[in-house]
Amino acid sequence: PDALGAPGGDLPWGTLAGVDQEGCGYASALLNLSDSLNEVGASITQLNNLNAQVQGLSGAFDSACQTGCTACGLTCTSCPKTLRHRSSCDRDLPTANDLEACAAAGLVAFMNTVGWQ
């Protein structure tokens, strides 16, 4: 980010080749935050508006993961549950067989598109 916190460029993990443990951790953090907000929003009546927005974001995240999986020739209809663990991407096998890394790349590419600030 620049001095004001605005994106200074794209995050580097938006492709399978760019996904490393840090990129996997970033994707994991996004999903864990989304999951947490979904649970809180569903439990607290005053947060019903937040819940609807978070569910929309969760759906967008699932679509982004699906796009990443498709780019690798894999199939996932949502973000893999295993991607919630920050070290789930197998960097010993950084190939299109790594479902979590492919999904993470799709999620990061989505964040680069919508703006990650």
PDB file of C-alpha atoms in Angstrom:
ATOM      1  CA  PRO A   1       0.000   0.000   0.000  1.00  0.00           C
ATOM      2  CA  ASP A   2       0.980   3.609  -0.411  1.00  0.00           C
ATOM      3  CA  ALA A   3       1.373   6.100   2.463  1.00  0.00           C
ATOM      4  CA  LEU A   4      -2.423   6.544   2.693  1.00  0.00           C
ATOM      5  CA  GLY A   5      -3.134   2.802   2.757  1.00  0.00           C
ATOM      6  CA  ALA A   6      -4.412   2.659  -0.819  1.00  0.00           C
ATOM      7  CA  PRO A   7      -3.311  -0.237  -3.010  1.00  0.00           C
ATOM      8  CA  GLY A   8       0.004   0.552  -4.625  1.00  0.00           C
ATOM      9  CA  GLY A   9      -0.286  -2.354  -7.023  1.00  0.00           C
ATOM     10  CA  ASP A  10      -1.684  -5.832  -7.307  1.00  0.00           C
ATOM     11  CA  LEU A  11      -1.091  -8.438  -4.650  1.00  0.00           C
ATOM     12  CA  PRO A  12       1.517 -10.883  -5.993  1.00  0.00           C
ATOM     13  CA  TRP A  13      -0.443 -14.115  -5.417  1.00  0.00           C
ATOM     14  CA  GLY A  14      -3.086 -13.815  -8.166  1.00  0.00           C
ATOM     15  CA  THR A  15      -1.667 -16.664 -10.242  1.00  0.00           C
ATOM     16  CA  LEU A  16      -0.759 -20.231  -9.342  1.00  0.00           C
ATOM     17  CA  ALA A  17       2.917 -19.483  -9.959  1.00  0.00           C
ATOM     18  CA  GLY A  18       2.735 -16.579  -7.500  1.00  0.00           C
ATOM     19  CA  VAL A  19       1.003 -18.382  -4.644  1.00  0.00           C
ATOM     20  CA  ASP A  20       3.360 -19.030  -1.750  1.00  0.00           C
ATOM     21  CA  GLN A  21       2.730 -19.591   1.954  1.00  0.00           C
ATOM     22  CA  GLU A  22       2.048 -15.880   2.442  1.00  0.00           C
ATOM     23  CA  GLY A  23      -0.523 -15.863  -0.366  1.00  0.00           C
ATOM     24  CA  CYS A  24      -2.142 -18.982   1.016  1.00  0.00           C
ATOM     25  CA  GLY A  25      -2.271 -17.337   4.445  1.00  0.00           C
ATOM     26  CA  TYR A  26      -3.875 -14.229   2.942  1.00  0.00           C
ATOM     27  CA  ALA A  27      -6.591 -16.298   1.255  1.00  0.00           C
ATOM     28  CA  SER A  28      -7.101 -18.245   4.469  1.00  0.00           C
ATOM     29  CA  ALA A  29      -7.494 -15.030   6.471  1.00  0.00           C
ATOM     30  CA  LEU A  30     -10.117 -13.707   4.045  1.00  0.00           C
ATOM     31  CA  LEU A  31     -12.126 -16.907   4.297  1.00  0.00           C
ATOM     32  CA  ASN A  32     -11.872 -17.094   8.079  1.00  0.00           C
ATOM     33  CA  LEU A  33     -13.009 -13.480   8.398  1.00  0.00           C
ATOM     34  CA  SER A  34     -15.928 -14.118   6.065  1.00  0.00           C
ATOM     35  CA  ASP A  35     -16.907 -17.289   7.948  1.00  0.00           C
ATOM     36  CA  SER A  36     -16.735 -15.481  11.294  1.00  0.00           C
ATOM     37  CA  LEU A  37     -18.840 -12.571  10.090  1.00  0.00           C
ATOM     38  CA  ASN A  38     -21.403 -15.014   8.668  1.00  0.00           C
ATOM     39  CA  GLU A  39     -21.738 -16.720  12.043  1.00  0.00           C
ATOM     40  CA  VAL A  40     -21.964 -13.487  14.030  1.00  0.00           C
ATOM     41  CA  GLY A  41     -24.408 -11.910  11.586  1.00  0.00           C
ATOM     42  CA  ALA A  42     -26.652 -14.967  11.697  1.00  0.00           C
ATOM     43  CA  SER A  43     -26.656 -15.008  15.505  1.00  0.00           C
ATOM     44  CA  ILE A  44     -27.280 -11.346  16.312  1.00  0.00           C
ATOM     45  CA  THR A  45     -30.549  -9.847  15.085  1.00  0.00           C
ATOM     46  CA  GLN A  46     -29.172  -6.301  14.979  1.00  0.00           C
ATOM     47  CA  LEU A  47     -26.624  -7.432  12.394  1.00  0.00           C
ATOM     48  CA  ASN A  48     -29.114  -8.780   9.840  1.00  0.00           C
ATOM     49  CA  ASN A  49     -28.041  -6.188   7.260  1.00  0.00           C
ATOM     50  CA  LEU A  50     -24.409  -7.126   7.763  1.00  0.00           C
ATOM     51  CA  ASN A  51     -25.284 -10.787   7.389  1.00  0.00           C
ATOM     52  CA  ALA A  52     -26.847 -10.246   3.958  1.00  0.00           C
ATOM     53  CA  GLN A  53     -23.787  -8.325   2.769  1.00  0.00           C
ATOM     54  CA  VAL A  54     -21.368 -10.915   4.133  1.00  0.00           C
ATOM     55  CA  GLN A  55     -23.320 -13.730   2.500  1.00  0.00           C
ATOM     56  CA  GLY A  56     -22.999 -11.871  -0.801  1.00  0.00           C
ATOM     57  CA  LEU A  57     -19.258 -11.525  -0.243  1.00  0.00           C
ATOM     58  CA  SER A  58     -19.017 -15.189   0.671  1.00  0.00           C
ATOM     59  CA  GLY A  59     -20.716 -16.082  -2.618  1.00  0.00           C
ATOM     60  CA  ALA A  60     -18.289 -13.846  -4.515  1.00  0.00           C
ATOM     61  CA  PHE A  61     -15.372 -15.551  -2.755  1.00  0.00           C
ATOM     62  CA  ASP A  62     -16.737 -18.977  -3.748  1.00  0.00           C
ATOM     63  CA  SER A  63     -17.023 -17.839  -7.372  1.00  0.00           C
ATOM     64  CA  ALA A  64     -13.456 -16.518  -7.267  1.00  0.00           C
ATOM     65  CA  CYS A  65     -12.153 -19.808  -5.877  1.00  0.00           C
ATOM     66  CA  GLN A  66     -14.100 -21.659  -8.553  1.00  0.00           C
ATOM     67  CA  THR A  67     -12.468 -19.473 -11.226  1.00  0.00           C
ATOM     68  CA  GLY A  68      -9.031 -20.292  -9.793  1.00  0.00           C
ATOM     69  CA  CYS A  69      -9.799 -24.006  -9.763  1.00  0.00           C
ATOM     70  CA  THR A  70     -11.095 -23.880 -13.336  1.00  0.00           C
ATOM     71  CA  ALA A  71      -7.919 -22.103 -14.479  1.00  0.00           C
ATOM     72  CA  CYS A  72      -5.971 -25.127 -13.218  1.00  0.00           C
ATOM     73  CA  GLY A  73      -8.323 -27.619 -14.850  1.00  0.00           C
ATOM     74  CA  LEU A  74      -9.780 -28.581 -11.471  1.00  0.00           C
ATOM     75  CA  THR A  75     -13.320 -28.440 -10.153  1.00  0.00           C
ATOM     76  CA  CYS A  76     -14.509 -26.734  -6.996  1.00  0.00           C
ATOM     77  CA  THR A  77     -17.922 -25.170  -6.517  1.00  0.00           C
ATOM     78  CA  SER A  78     -16.832 -23.171  -3.482  1.00  0.00           C
ATOM     79  CA  CYS A  79     -13.661 -22.301  -1.642  1.00  0.00           C
ATOM     80  CA  PRO A  80     -12.210 -25.537  -0.262  1.00  0.00           C
ATOM     81  CA  LYS A  81     -12.797 -25.966   3.465  1.00  0.00           C
ATOM     82  CA  THR A  82      -9.132 -26.932   3.766  1.00  0.00           C
ATOM     83  CA  LEU A  83      -8.109 -23.463   2.524  1.00  0.00           C
ATOM     84  CA  ARG A  84      -9.197 -22.087   5.910  1.00  0.00           C
ATOM     85  CA  HIS A  85      -5.827 -23.333   7.213  1.00  0.00           C
ATOM     86  CA  ARG A  86      -3.112 -20.886   6.273  1.00  0.00           C
ATOM     87  CA  SER A  87      -0.580 -23.542   5.308  1.00  0.00           C
ATOM     88  CA  SER A  88      -2.900 -25.750   3.261  1.00  0.00           C
ATOM     89  CA  CYS A  89      -1.281 -24.884  -0.073  1.00  0.00           C
ATOM     90  CA  ASP A  90       1.239 -27.570  -0.959  1.00  0.00           C
ATOM     91  CA  ARG A  91       4.288 -25.624  -2.035  1.00  0.00           C
ATOM     92  CA  ASP A  92       6.296 -28.829  -2.496  1.00  0.00           C
ATOM     93  CA  LEU A  93       3.964 -29.502  -5.422  1.00  0.00           C
ATOM     94  CA  PRO A  94       3.224 -26.055  -6.924  1.00  0.00           C
ATOM     95  CA  THR A  95       1.280 -27.492  -9.822  1.00  0.00           C
ATOM     96  CA  ALA A  96      -2.235 -27.349 -11.131  1.00  0.00           C
ATOM     97  CA  ASN A  97      -2.988 -30.380  -8.929  1.00  0.00           C
ATOM     98  CA  ASP A  98      -2.905 -28.209  -5.805  1.00  0.00           C
ATOM     99  CA  LEU A  99      -6.586 -27.405  -5.311  1.00  0.00           C
ATOM    100  CA  GLU A 100      -5.987 -25.011  -2.413  1.00  0.00           C
ATOM    101  CA  ALA A 101      -3.281 -23.022  -4.225  1.00  0.00           C
ATOM    102  CA  CYS A 102      -5.433 -22.764  -7.352  1.00  0.00           C
ATOM    103  CA  ALA A 103      -8.426 -21.560  -5.323  1.00  0.00           C
ATOM    104  CA  ALA A 104      -6.215 -19.118  -3.398  1.00  0.00           C
ATOM    105  CA  ALA A 105      -4.903 -17.678  -6.681  1.00  0.00           C
ATOM    106  CA  GLY A 106      -8.474 -17.142  -7.873  1.00  0.00           C
ATOM    107  CA  LEU A 107      -9.418 -15.442  -4.613  1.00  0.00           C
ATOM    108  CA  VAL A 108      -6.411 -13.123  -4.700  1.00  0.00           C
ATOM    109  CA  ALA A 109      -7.030 -12.299  -8.370  1.00  0.00           C
ATOM    110  CA  PHE A 110     -10.591 -11.342  -7.380  1.00  0.00           C
ATOM    111  CA  MET A 111      -9.298  -9.088  -4.600  1.00  0.00           C
ATOM    112  CA  ASN A 112      -6.910  -7.448  -7.070  1.00  0.00           C
ATOM    113  CA  THR A 113      -9.880  -6.777  -9.356  1.00  0.00           C
ATOM    114  CA  VAL A 114     -12.218  -5.316  -6.716  1.00  0.00           C
ATOM    115  CA  GLY A 115      -9.494  -3.524  -4.775  1.00  0.00           C
ATOM    116  CA  TRP A 116      -8.005  -4.931  -1.626  1.00  0.00           C
ATOM    117  CA  GLN A 117      -8.066  -1.817   0.523  1.00  0.00           C
TER     118      GLN A 117
END
